[in-house]
Coordinates of C-alpha atoms and ligand atoms in Angstrom, one line a residue:
M1 CA 52.2 -251.5 4.9
C2 CA 56.1 -251.1 5.9
G3 CA 57.7 -252.3 9.2
I4 CA 60.3 -250.2 10.9
V5 CA 62.3 -251.2 13.8
G6 CA 65.4 -249.3 15.6
Y7 CA 67.5 -250.2 18.4
V8 CA 70.5 -249.2 20.0
G9 CA 72.4 -250.7 23.3
P10 CA 75.4 -251.5 24.8
Q11 CA 78.3 -249.6 23.3
T12 CA 80.3 -253.2 23.5
P13 CA 79.8 -254.4 19.7
G14 CA 77.7 -257.6 19.7
S15 CA 74.8 -259.6 17.9
R16 CA 72.0 -258.2 19.9
P17 CA 71.3 -255.4 17.6
L18 CA 70.8 -257.6 14.9
E19 CA 68.7 -260.1 16.8
V20 CA 66.6 -257.4 18.1
V21 CA 65.7 -256.4 14.6
M22 CA 65.3 -259.3 13.1
G23 CA 62.8 -260.3 15.7
G24 CA 60.9 -257.0 15.2
L25 CA 60.5 -257.7 11.8
A26 CA 59.3 -260.9 12.3
R27 CA 56.8 -259.6 14.2
L28 CA 55.7 -257.2 11.7
E29 CA 55.2 -259.4 9.2
Y30 CA 51.4 -259.5 9.6
R31 CA 51.0 -256.0 7.7
G32 CA 52.4 -257.7 4.2
Y33 CA 55.4 -256.6 2.8
D34 CA 57.3 -257.7 -0.4
S35 CA 61.2 -256.8 1.0
A36 CA 63.2 -256.7 3.8
G37 CA 66.5 -255.1 4.9
V38 CA 68.9 -253.9 7.9
A39 CA 71.7 -251.7 8.4
L40 CA 74.2 -252.0 11.5
V41 CA 76.9 -249.3 13.1
T42 CA 79.7 -251.2 13.4
P43 CA 82.8 -249.9 14.5
H44 CA 84.0 -249.9 10.9
G45 CA 81.2 -248.0 9.8
L46 CA 77.6 -249.1 8.5
V47 CA 77.0 -252.4 7.2
S48 CA 73.7 -253.3 5.5
A49 CA 71.7 -256.6 3.6
K50 CA 68.3 -256.5 1.8
K51 CA 66.6 -258.6 0.0
A52 CA 63.4 -259.1 -2.4
G53 CA 60.6 -261.4 -1.1
K54 CA 59.8 -262.6 2.3
L55 CA 62.1 -262.3 5.6
A56 CA 63.4 -266.0 5.2
N57 CA 65.4 -264.6 2.2
L58 CA 67.1 -261.8 4.2
V59 CA 67.6 -264.7 6.7
A60 CA 69.4 -266.6 4.5
E61 CA 71.4 -264.0 3.4
L62 CA 72.8 -263.2 6.6
D63 CA 73.7 -266.8 7.2
R64 CA 75.3 -266.6 3.7
E65 CA 77.4 -263.3 4.7
P66 CA 77.1 -262.5 8.5
L67 CA 77.0 -259.1 9.4
P68 CA 79.9 -258.1 12.4
A69 CA 79.0 -257.0 15.9
A70 CA 77.2 -253.7 16.2
T71 CA 76.1 -251.5 18.7
A72 CA 72.8 -250.0 16.7
A73 CA 70.5 -251.4 14.1
I74 CA 67.8 -250.3 12.1
G75 CA 65.4 -253.1 9.9
H76 CA 62.8 -252.6 7.5
T77 CA 60.0 -254.4 6.1
R78 CA 58.9 -252.8 2.6
W79 CA 55.6 -252.5 1.2
A80 CA 56.6 -251.3 -2.2
T81 CA 54.8 -248.0 -3.5
H82 CA 57.5 -246.5 -5.9
G83 CA 59.8 -248.9 -7.6
A84 CA 59.7 -252.6 -7.8
P85 CA 60.1 -255.0 -5.1
T86 CA 63.6 -255.6 -5.9
D87 CA 66.8 -256.1 -3.5
R88 CA 67.7 -252.6 -5.1
N89 CA 64.7 -251.0 -4.0
A90 CA 64.5 -252.8 -0.5
H91 CA 65.1 -250.4 2.7
P92 CA 67.8 -249.4 3.8
H93 CA 69.0 -246.9 1.8
L94 CA 72.8 -245.3 1.7
S95 CA 74.0 -241.8 1.3
A96 CA 77.0 -242.1 -1.6
D97 CA 79.4 -241.3 1.1
Q98 CA 78.1 -244.7 3.0
R99 CA 77.9 -242.9 6.2
V100 CA 74.1 -242.4 6.6
A101 CA 71.5 -245.4 6.1
V102 CA 67.8 -244.6 6.6
I103 CA 64.6 -246.5 6.1
H104 CA 60.7 -245.0 5.7
N105 CA 57.5 -245.8 5.9
G106 CA 54.9 -243.7 3.8
I107 CA 55.2 -241.2 0.6
I108 CA 57.2 -238.6 -0.1
E109 CA 55.4 -236.7 -2.8
N110 CA 57.9 -234.2 -3.6
F111 CA 60.7 -236.8 -4.0
V112 CA 61.0 -236.1 -7.9
Q113 CA 61.8 -232.3 -7.5
L114 CA 64.2 -233.7 -4.4
R115 CA 65.8 -236.0 -6.8
A116 CA 66.2 -233.7 -9.9
E117 CA 67.9 -231.4 -7.4
L118 CA 70.5 -234.3 -6.3
T119 CA 71.1 -235.4 -9.8
E120 CA 71.8 -231.9 -10.7
S121 CA 74.5 -231.5 -8.1
G122 CA 76.2 -234.7 -9.0
V123 CA 74.6 -237.4 -7.0
Q124 CA 74.0 -240.6 -8.4
L125 CA 70.9 -242.3 -7.1
L126 CA 70.7 -246.2 -7.3
S127 CA 67.0 -247.1 -6.7
D128 CA 64.1 -246.4 -8.0
T129 CA 62.4 -245.1 -4.5
D130 CA 61.0 -241.9 -3.2
T131 CA 63.2 -243.1 -0.1
E132 CA 66.9 -243.0 -1.1
V133 CA 66.7 -239.1 -1.2
V134 CA 66.3 -238.8 2.0
A135 CA 70.0 -240.8 2.9
H136 CA 71.7 -238.3 0.3
L137 CA 70.0 -235.0 2.1
L138 CA 70.7 -236.2 5.5
A139 CA 74.5 -236.8 4.4
R140 CA 74.6 -233.4 3.0
A141 CA 73.0 -231.7 6.0
Y142 CA 74.8 -233.6 8.5
D143 CA 77.3 -231.2 10.6
G144 CA 78.1 -233.6 13.2
D145 CA 74.3 -233.7 14.4
L146 CA 72.0 -236.6 13.2
T147 CA 68.9 -234.9 15.0
T148 CA 69.8 -231.4 13.5
A149 CA 70.0 -233.0 9.9
M150 CA 66.8 -234.7 10.3
R151 CA 65.1 -231.8 11.5
T152 CA 66.3 -230.4 8.5
V153 CA 65.7 -232.7 5.9
A154 CA 62.0 -233.3 7.6
R155 CA 60.8 -229.9 6.6
R156 CA 61.5 -230.0 3.0
L157 CA 59.3 -233.2 2.9
H158 CA 56.1 -233.6 1.7
G159 CA 53.7 -236.4 1.7
T160 CA 53.6 -238.8 4.7
F161 CA 56.7 -240.5 6.2
T162 CA 58.1 -242.3 9.4
L163 CA 62.0 -242.4 8.9
L164 CA 64.7 -244.1 10.8
A165 CA 68.6 -242.9 10.4
V166 CA 72.0 -243.9 11.2
H167 CA 75.3 -242.4 11.0
A168 CA 78.6 -244.4 10.7
D169 CA 80.0 -241.3 13.3
A170 CA 77.2 -242.1 16.0
P171 CA 77.7 -245.6 17.1
D172 CA 75.5 -244.8 20.2
T173 CA 72.5 -242.9 18.5
V174 CA 69.4 -244.0 16.5
V175 CA 67.2 -240.7 14.9
G176 CA 63.4 -240.8 14.0
T177 CA 60.9 -238.7 12.7
R178 CA 57.0 -238.7 12.0
H179 CA 54.4 -237.0 9.9
D180 CA 51.1 -238.4 9.5
S181 CA 52.5 -242.4 9.8
P182 CA 53.1 -243.8 13.4
L183 CA 56.3 -244.2 15.1
V184 CA 56.6 -245.7 18.7
V185 CA 59.3 -245.8 21.3
G186 CA 60.1 -248.7 23.3
L187 CA 62.3 -248.1 26.7
G188 CA 64.6 -250.5 27.7
E189 CA 67.1 -250.7 31.0
G190 CA 70.7 -249.7 28.8
E191 CA 68.8 -250.0 25.5
N192 CA 65.8 -248.4 23.6
F193 CA 63.7 -249.4 20.9
L194 CA 61.7 -247.7 18.0
G195 CA 59.0 -249.5 16.1
S196 CA 56.1 -248.6 13.5
D197 CA 54.3 -250.0 16.2
V198 CA 54.7 -251.9 19.6
A199 CA 54.5 -255.4 17.9
A200 CA 58.3 -254.4 17.1
F201 CA 59.5 -254.7 20.4
I202 CA 57.1 -256.3 22.5
A203 CA 59.0 -259.1 23.1
H204 CA 61.5 -256.8 25.1
T205 CA 59.6 -254.1 26.8
R206 CA 55.9 -252.6 27.5
E207 CA 57.4 -249.6 28.5
A208 CA 56.5 -246.9 25.7
M209 CA 56.2 -243.5 24.3
E210 CA 54.3 -242.1 21.4
L211 CA 55.8 -239.8 19.1
G212 CA 53.8 -236.7 18.1
Q213 CA 53.2 -235.5 14.8
D214 CA 56.5 -233.6 13.2
Q215 CA 58.7 -234.6 16.1
V216 CA 62.2 -236.0 16.0
V217 CA 63.5 -238.2 18.5
T218 CA 67.1 -239.2 19.2
L219 CA 67.6 -242.6 21.1
T220 CA 70.9 -243.3 23.0
P221 CA 71.6 -246.5 25.1
S222 CA 70.2 -244.4 28.1
S223 CA 68.2 -241.3 26.9
V224 CA 65.4 -240.4 24.6
E225 CA 64.9 -236.9 23.7
I226 CA 62.2 -235.7 21.7
V227 CA 61.7 -232.1 20.0
D228 CA 59.7 -230.4 17.4
F229 CA 60.8 -229.7 13.7
D230 CA 62.4 -226.1 14.8
G231 CA 64.3 -227.6 17.7
N232 CA 62.1 -227.0 20.7
P233 CA 62.0 -229.7 23.5
I234 CA 59.0 -231.7 23.7
A235 CA 57.7 -233.6 27.0
P236 CA 57.3 -237.2 26.1
K237 CA 54.1 -239.1 27.0
R238 CA 54.8 -242.3 28.5
Y239 CA 52.7 -245.5 28.8
T240 CA 52.8 -249.0 29.7
V241 CA 51.6 -251.4 26.8
D242 CA 48.8 -254.0 28.1
W243 CA 48.7 -256.0 25.1
D244 CA 50.0 -259.2 24.8
A245 CA 52.4 -259.8 22.3
S246 CA 49.8 -261.2 19.5
A247 CA 47.0 -258.6 19.6
A248 CA 49.8 -256.2 19.2
E249 CA 50.4 -257.1 16.2
K250 CA 46.8 -255.8 15.6
G251 CA 47.6 -252.9 16.7
G252 CA 45.6 -253.6 20.1
F253 CA 42.5 -254.3 18.2
R254 CA 40.6 -257.7 19.1
S255 CA 40.8 -258.3 14.8
F256 CA 42.6 -257.4 12.2
M257 CA 39.1 -256.7 10.5
D258 CA 38.5 -254.3 13.5
K259 CA 41.8 -252.8 12.9
E260 CA 41.1 -252.1 9.1
I261 CA 37.9 -250.8 9.5
H262 CA 40.1 -248.2 12.1
D263 CA 42.8 -247.8 9.2
Q264 CA 39.9 -246.5 6.8
P265 CA 40.6 -243.0 7.1
H266 CA 44.3 -243.7 6.4
A267 CA 43.5 -245.9 3.5
V268 CA 41.6 -242.9 1.9
A269 CA 43.8 -240.0 2.4
D270 CA 46.9 -242.1 1.2
T271 CA 45.0 -243.2 -2.1
L272 CA 44.0 -239.5 -2.7
L273 CA 47.9 -238.6 -1.8
G274 CA 50.4 -237.6 -4.6
R275 CA 47.8 -237.5 -7.5
L276 CA 47.7 -233.7 -7.7
D277 CA 50.2 -231.2 -9.4
P278 CA 50.6 -228.0 -7.4
A279 CA 48.0 -226.4 -9.7
G280 CA 45.2 -228.9 -8.4
R281 CA 45.0 -230.9 -11.6
L282 CA 45.0 -234.6 -11.2
V283 CA 48.4 -236.3 -12.5
L284 CA 48.0 -239.8 -12.6
D285 CA 51.5 -240.7 -13.9
E286 CA 51.0 -244.4 -13.2
I287 CA 48.4 -244.6 -16.1
R288 CA 50.4 -244.8 -19.0
V289 CA 48.0 -245.0 -21.8
D290 CA 47.9 -242.6 -24.7
E291 CA 45.3 -239.4 -23.9
A292 CA 44.0 -240.0 -27.2
V293 CA 43.1 -243.4 -26.4
L294 CA 41.6 -242.4 -23.5
R295 CA 39.6 -240.0 -25.3
Q296 CA 38.0 -242.0 -27.8
I297 CA 36.8 -244.5 -25.1
D298 CA 33.2 -245.0 -25.5
K299 CA 32.5 -247.5 -22.8
I300 CA 33.8 -248.4 -19.6
I301 CA 33.5 -252.2 -18.5
V302 CA 34.5 -252.6 -14.6
V303 CA 35.2 -256.4 -14.1
A304 CA 35.9 -257.4 -10.2
C305 CA 34.7 -259.4 -7.6
G306 CA 32.7 -259.4 -4.3
T307 CA 33.4 -256.3 -2.8
A308 CA 36.0 -254.9 -5.3
A309 CA 32.3 -255.4 -7.9
Y310 CA 30.5 -253.5 -5.3
A311 CA 33.2 -250.9 -5.3
G312 CA 32.9 -250.8 -9.0
Q313 CA 28.8 -250.5 -8.6
V314 CA 29.3 -247.4 -6.6
A315 CA 31.9 -245.7 -9.0
K316 CA 29.3 -246.5 -12.0
Y317 CA 27.2 -243.8 -11.0
A318 CA 30.2 -241.0 -10.3
I319 CA 31.8 -242.1 -13.7
E320 CA 28.8 -241.9 -15.8
H321 CA 27.9 -238.5 -14.2
W322 CA 31.0 -236.9 -14.3
C323 CA 32.2 -238.5 -17.8
R324 CA 29.2 -239.1 -19.8
I325 CA 30.5 -242.6 -20.5
P326 CA 28.5 -245.8 -20.4
V327 CA 29.7 -247.8 -17.6
E328 CA 28.8 -251.6 -17.1
V329 CA 30.1 -253.2 -14.2
E330 CA 30.2 -257.1 -14.5
L331 CA 31.3 -259.9 -12.2
A332 CA 34.8 -261.1 -13.6
H333 CA 33.5 -264.8 -13.8
E334 CA 30.4 -263.9 -15.8
F335 CA 32.2 -261.6 -18.4
R336 CA 34.0 -263.6 -20.6
Y337 CA 31.5 -266.4 -20.5
R338 CA 28.8 -264.3 -22.1
D339 CA 30.6 -263.2 -25.3
P340 CA 30.9 -259.5 -24.3
I341 CA 30.7 -256.5 -26.9
V342 CA 34.4 -255.2 -26.3
N343 CA 36.7 -253.5 -29.0
G344 CA 39.5 -251.1 -29.3
K345 CA 37.3 -248.2 -27.7
T346 CA 36.2 -250.2 -24.8
L347 CA 38.5 -249.4 -21.4
V348 CA 38.1 -252.5 -19.3
V349 CA 38.9 -251.5 -15.3
A350 CA 40.0 -254.6 -13.4
V351 CA 39.5 -253.9 -9.5
S352 CA 41.1 -256.3 -7.1
Q353 CA 42.4 -255.9 -3.8
S354 CA 45.3 -258.6 -4.0
G355 CA 45.7 -258.3 -7.7
E356 CA 45.3 -262.3 -7.8
T357 CA 42.2 -263.1 -8.2
M358 CA 41.8 -265.8 -11.0
D359 CA 38.2 -264.6 -12.0
T360 CA 39.2 -261.2 -12.5
L361 CA 42.6 -262.2 -14.3
M362 CA 40.9 -264.2 -16.3
A363 CA 38.7 -261.3 -17.8
V364 CA 41.7 -259.0 -18.0
R365 CA 43.3 -261.3 -20.4
H366 CA 40.0 -261.9 -22.1
A367 CA 39.5 -258.1 -22.3
R368 CA 42.8 -257.6 -23.9
E369 CA 42.5 -260.4 -26.5
Q370 CA 39.3 -258.9 -27.7
G371 CA 41.6 -255.5 -28.1
A372 CA 40.3 -253.5 -24.8
T373 CA 42.9 -251.3 -22.9
V374 CA 42.7 -252.6 -19.3
L375 CA 43.2 -250.3 -16.4
A376 CA 43.6 -252.1 -13.3
I377 CA 42.7 -250.6 -9.8
V378 CA 44.6 -253.0 -7.3
N379 CA 46.4 -252.9 -3.8
T380 CA 48.9 -255.3 -3.9
H381 CA 52.2 -254.2 -5.4
G382 CA 53.7 -256.6 -7.8
S383 CA 50.8 -258.6 -8.2
T384 CA 49.7 -260.4 -11.7
I385 CA 46.6 -258.4 -12.8
P386 CA 48.7 -254.9 -12.7
R387 CA 51.6 -257.1 -14.4
E388 CA 49.2 -258.1 -17.3
S389 CA 46.9 -254.9 -17.4
D390 CA 48.0 -251.8 -19.7
A391 CA 48.0 -249.8 -17.1
V392 CA 47.2 -249.7 -12.9
L393 CA 46.5 -246.9 -10.5
Y394 CA 47.4 -248.5 -7.2
T395 CA 45.3 -247.9 -4.0
H396 CA 47.0 -247.2 -1.1
A397 CA 45.1 -249.1 1.7
G398 CA 48.3 -250.9 3.2
P399 CA 47.9 -254.7 3.7
E400 CA 44.9 -256.3 4.3
V401 CA 44.9 -259.3 6.4
A402 CA 41.4 -259.9 7.1
V403 CA 39.3 -262.0 4.8
A404 CA 36.6 -259.5 5.0
S405 CA 37.4 -256.7 2.6
T406 CA 37.2 -253.4 4.5
K407 CA 39.9 -250.8 3.8
A408 CA 40.3 -251.9 0.4
F409 CA 36.6 -251.4 -0.4
L410 CA 37.1 -247.6 0.5
A411 CA 40.5 -247.1 -1.2
Q412 CA 39.0 -248.7 -4.5
I413 CA 35.9 -246.3 -4.4
T414 CA 38.8 -243.5 -4.1
A415 CA 40.8 -244.7 -6.9
A416 CA 38.0 -245.1 -9.3
Y417 CA 36.6 -241.5 -8.4
L418 CA 40.2 -240.2 -9.2
L419 CA 40.1 -242.2 -12.5
G420 CA 36.6 -240.7 -13.7
L421 CA 37.9 -237.5 -12.8
Y422 CA 40.9 -237.6 -14.7
L423 CA 38.6 -238.8 -17.6
A424 CA 36.4 -235.9 -17.2
Q425 CA 39.6 -233.4 -16.8
L426 CA 40.9 -235.1 -20.0
R427 CA 37.3 -235.2 -22.0
G428 CA 36.3 -231.5 -20.9
T429 CA 33.2 -232.9 -19.6
K430 CA 33.5 -231.1 -16.3
F431 CA 35.0 -227.6 -15.3
P432 CA 38.5 -227.5 -13.8
D433 CA 36.7 -225.6 -10.8
E434 CA 34.0 -228.5 -10.7
I435 CA 36.6 -231.1 -10.4
A436 CA 38.6 -229.2 -7.9
E437 CA 35.5 -229.0 -5.7
I438 CA 35.0 -232.6 -5.9
L439 CA 38.6 -233.0 -5.1
D440 CA 38.1 -231.0 -1.7
D441 CA 35.1 -232.9 -0.9
L442 CA 37.1 -236.2 -1.2
R443 CA 40.0 -234.8 0.8
E444 CA 37.7 -233.9 4.0
I445 CA 36.4 -237.6 3.8
P446 CA 39.2 -239.3 6.1
D447 CA 38.4 -237.0 8.8
K448 CA 34.4 -237.9 8.6
I449 CA 35.1 -241.4 8.7
Q450 CA 37.1 -241.0 11.8
E451 CA 33.8 -239.0 12.8
V452 CA 32.1 -242.1 12.3
L453 CA 34.2 -244.5 14.0
D454 CA 34.6 -242.3 17.3
A455 CA 30.5 -242.4 17.0
A456 CA 30.3 -245.9 16.7
G457 CA 29.0 -247.2 20.1
P458 CA 25.3 -247.3 19.1
V459 CA 26.3 -249.5 16.0
R460 CA 28.4 -251.7 18.4
H461 CA 25.5 -252.1 20.8
A462 CA 22.9 -252.9 18.2
A463 CA 25.1 -255.8 16.9
V464 CA 25.5 -257.5 20.5
E465 CA 21.6 -256.9 20.8
M466 CA 21.1 -258.8 17.7
K467 CA 23.5 -261.6 17.6
D468 CA 21.1 -264.2 17.6
V469 CA 18.8 -262.9 14.6
P470 CA 18.2 -265.4 11.8
S471 CA 18.4 -262.9 8.8
V472 CA 19.1 -259.3 8.0
L473 CA 18.1 -257.4 5.3
F474 CA 19.5 -254.1 3.6
L475 CA 18.1 -251.6 1.5
G476 CA 19.7 -248.9 -0.6
R477 CA 19.1 -246.6 -3.5
H478 CA 21.1 -244.8 -6.2
V479 CA 24.8 -245.1 -4.7
G480 CA 23.2 -246.8 -1.6
F481 CA 22.4 -249.7 -3.0
P482 CA 25.8 -250.9 -4.0
V483 CA 26.5 -250.3 0.1
A484 CA 23.7 -252.0 0.9
M485 CA 24.5 -255.1 -1.0
E486 CA 27.9 -254.6 0.6
G487 CA 26.8 -254.7 3.7
A488 CA 24.8 -257.9 3.2
L489 CA 28.2 -259.4 1.9
K490 CA 30.1 -258.3 5.1
L491 CA 27.0 -260.0 7.6
K492 CA 27.3 -263.4 5.6
E493 CA 30.7 -263.6 5.5
I494 CA 31.8 -263.6 8.8
A495 CA 28.9 -264.0 11.1
Y496 CA 27.3 -266.2 9.0
I497 CA 23.6 -264.6 8.8
H498 CA 21.6 -264.7 6.1
A499 CA 21.5 -261.4 4.4
E500 CA 20.4 -259.6 1.5
G501 CA 20.7 -256.0 -0.4
F502 CA 18.6 -254.9 -2.2
A503 CA 17.2 -251.4 -4.3
A504 CA 14.9 -250.0 -2.6
G505 CA 12.8 -249.4 -5.2
E506 CA 12.5 -252.6 -5.7
L507 CA 10.9 -253.5 -2.5
K508 CA 7.4 -253.6 -3.8
H509 CA 8.2 -255.6 -6.8
G510 CA 8.7 -258.9 -4.2
P511 CA 11.3 -258.6 -1.2
I512 CA 8.7 -256.8 0.8
A513 CA 6.8 -260.2 1.3
L514 CA 10.0 -261.3 3.5
I515 CA 9.1 -258.5 5.9
E516 CA 7.2 -259.9 9.1
E517 CA 7.5 -258.8 12.8
G518 CA 10.8 -258.3 14.2
Q519 CA 12.8 -258.7 10.8
P520 CA 15.8 -256.4 11.0
V521 CA 16.6 -254.4 8.1
F522 CA 19.3 -251.7 7.4
I523 CA 18.4 -248.8 5.2
I524 CA 20.8 -246.4 3.7
V525 CA 19.2 -243.2 3.3
P526 CA 20.2 -240.7 0.7
S527 CA 20.9 -236.8 1.7
P528 CA 18.1 -234.8 2.2
H529 CA 20.0 -232.4 0.0
G530 CA 20.8 -234.5 -2.9
R531 CA 18.7 -234.5 -6.2
D532 CA 15.4 -235.9 -7.3
S533 CA 13.7 -236.4 -4.6
L534 CA 15.4 -239.7 -3.5
H535 CA 15.3 -238.9 -0.1
S536 CA 11.6 -238.8 0.3
K537 CA 10.9 -242.3 -1.4
V538 CA 13.2 -244.1 0.5
V539 CA 11.9 -242.4 3.8
S540 CA 8.4 -244.0 2.2
N541 CA 10.0 -247.2 2.2
I542 CA 10.9 -247.2 5.8
Q543 CA 7.4 -246.6 6.3
E544 CA 6.2 -249.0 4.3
I545 CA 8.5 -251.8 6.0
R546 CA 8.0 -250.5 9.3
A547 CA 4.4 -250.6 9.0
R548 CA 4.8 -254.2 8.4
G549 CA 6.6 -255.0 11.6
A550 CA 10.2 -254.3 10.5
R551 CA 12.6 -253.5 13.0
T552 CA 14.3 -250.6 11.0
L553 CA 18.2 -249.8 11.4
V554 CA 19.0 -246.6 9.6
V555 CA 22.0 -244.9 8.4
A556 CA 21.5 -241.4 7.8
E557 CA 22.8 -237.6 7.0
E558 CA 23.5 -235.8 10.5
G559 CA 20.6 -233.7 11.0
D560 CA 18.0 -235.8 9.0
L561 CA 15.1 -235.5 11.4
D562 CA 12.6 -236.7 8.8
V563 CA 13.7 -240.4 9.5
L564 CA 13.6 -240.0 13.4
P565 CA 9.4 -241.1 13.3
F566 CA 10.2 -244.4 11.4
A567 CA 13.7 -245.0 12.7
D568 CA 14.1 -248.0 15.7
R569 CA 17.6 -247.2 15.8
V570 CA 19.2 -244.4 13.7
F571 CA 23.0 -244.0 13.0
F572 CA 23.9 -240.8 11.6
V573 CA 26.7 -240.0 9.2
P574 CA 28.6 -236.8 8.5
R575 CA 26.8 -234.6 5.7
T576 CA 29.0 -234.7 2.2
A577 CA 28.4 -234.8 -1.5
S578 CA 25.8 -237.4 -2.5
L579 CA 28.2 -239.6 -4.7
L580 CA 30.6 -239.3 -2.2
A581 CA 28.2 -240.9 0.9
P582 CA 29.3 -244.6 0.5
L583 CA 32.3 -243.8 1.6
L584 CA 30.6 -243.2 5.1
A585 CA 27.7 -244.8 5.2
V586 CA 29.2 -248.1 4.7
V587 CA 31.1 -247.7 7.7
P588 CA 28.5 -248.4 10.2
L589 CA 27.7 -251.8 8.2
Q590 CA 31.1 -252.9 8.5
I591 CA 31.0 -252.0 12.4
F592 CA 27.9 -254.4 12.4
A593 CA 29.0 -257.3 10.9
C594 CA 32.6 -257.3 12.9
E595 CA 31.0 -256.8 16.3
L596 CA 27.9 -258.8 15.9
A597 CA 30.5 -261.9 14.9
A598 CA 32.5 -261.3 17.4
A599 CA 29.7 -261.2 19.8
K600 CA 28.7 -264.9 18.1
G601 CA 32.4 -265.8 19.2
L602 CA 33.4 -266.4 15.9
D603 CA 36.8 -266.0 13.9
V604 CA 36.0 -262.5 12.5
D605 CA 39.2 -262.8 10.4
Q606 CA 39.5 -266.0 9.2
P607 CA 35.9 -267.0 8.0
R608 CA 34.6 -270.7 7.5
N609 CA 35.3 -271.6 4.0
L610 CA 36.9 -268.6 2.7
A611 CA 40.4 -267.4 1.4
K612 CA 41.5 -264.1 1.5
S613 CA 42.5 -264.3 -2.2
V614 CA 40.9 -266.1 -4.6
T615 CA 43.2 -267.4 -7.0
V616 CA 41.5 -270.4 -8.8
E617 CA 37.9 -270.1 -10.9
Ligands
LIG1 O1 41.3 -259.6 -3.7 P1 40.3 -259.2 -4.8 O2 39.7 -257.7 -4.2 O3 40.1 -259.5 -6.2 O4 39.1 -260.2 -4.3 C1 37.6 -260.3 -4.3 C2 36.9 -260.9 -3.4 O5 37.3 -262.1 -3.5 C3 36.4 -260.2 -2.5 O6 36.6 -258.8 -2.3 C4 35.9 -260.9 -1.6 O7 34.6 -260.9 -1.8 C5 35.8 -260.4 -0.2 N1 36.1 -261.7 1.3 C6 34.7 -259.5 0.4 O8 34.7 -259.2 1.7

């Protein structure tokens, strides 16, 4: 996710604006990015520098061509969403008259219409980004007051955005705004700061102000003024940051994993964003595969590893149900060695957070050699798997730093569901109103994840209490089965506890022999409102293991009183459609693993023997 820094200081031009902004960008590197840039307000107008790749490339550029002394600056690290990670697409973007510079975090959903409007009026756009339109719109709206121009433009934007802008005529001003994307103000002495999080300025001040939704902030060296989009003044909320600089990089969370678990409402919401047209139809423009090819697909094979493979297993239930196409889910490293039956009518879906997992890449190559169409569901722009696939559907989870995957999992399921619904729409296996209803349910998921996060106290407590257990089992049925396996994987990875996930129906065929007095077992219970009496079958499973001494930790739907007599602990999650339930049920399992590993004093983010992305076979 993009990093944003803004600075305004003494009106005697100097080198501090650039130093502050470059230092802030370095502290925001953890967010992950693929290009970086700065713009400075100097007595001679705006100057900027931007480079694809790491910050070191920008530093080298600035060494080669130093920028003049300035009074204000903005800086940006970009995580590409619209347009490849190139110098040209890097931020800042300048207006055609070079008087306005803009940086942006988020996605402007209506940028296509705004681009068309600008092009028609004779503006030549120089990048492929959604952001550049804002620079041109601000220049057009500017009438001597950048704040008013920002209010005018912000009201026209759909999507999510944090925007910072500077104007050549206002050397003492930086203006920022936000909608569904964070922006924090840092308060200095004779200077002020803006950042996408406090890491951007924590080296200079711990005095901060949060900017509310749909507000515009105007910074000068000696003042901070906040108004809403209608221009009404807002009383600022000031606070003192009590993190040290390194914790601030994790947004105040103890670990990246904890932070990323809490990022999940955004990961799902952002993955859904911009993929519907005004009539509510799914538009997956990224899927540049001929619709005729997709109509004649007779089999889907999902190839992936680890958590991404579990996301594929969840998606299998939904895609088969919605599209009536058989879906196989194959561990990527097994796929090409078993001589799979793949041909021109096969759609291979490669799921990967990093887009660099070698096993998955090899499966992609093999599938294409066999004539299959390959579609990648990937989080990392510019990575190899999407480059080598026929099409890509990006998840918008933002950078995932912790080795244990959490928010990418939820974003992968969300993207795979979008793909399933798109195929159902295309092939007519679902009526439009049925698809619309599922999309409505999906849109409610981010708030429901937040409810699970807000009610996580009992899960954390149980994790601390169980930090010394040698083994934990996980049971689930239907979509709860891959959730059980994912819960077990999390615990193995970061807490080094033996853990296994089983299909609950398999219990009597073997695993029940493992149950002895005190054995902790998580059970993912399906909704009592679902079909096929699955709920009562799983409740029977709980009774069977409880009767044999198991300590039962039950994840159930809010209001499911049937589980209470048999649960040592119950963690309720909000009600949703059965097929969407994994997006909620997995969250307590992630929190359990994260908390338990922390209670054991382990390195939650960098577990032993594991790398974030496995680039060897
Ligand atoms: O980058 P990818 O999604 O392709 O990575 C796949 C697996 O290596 C990954 O999910 C791994 O299992 C995680 N450590 C799970 O938390």
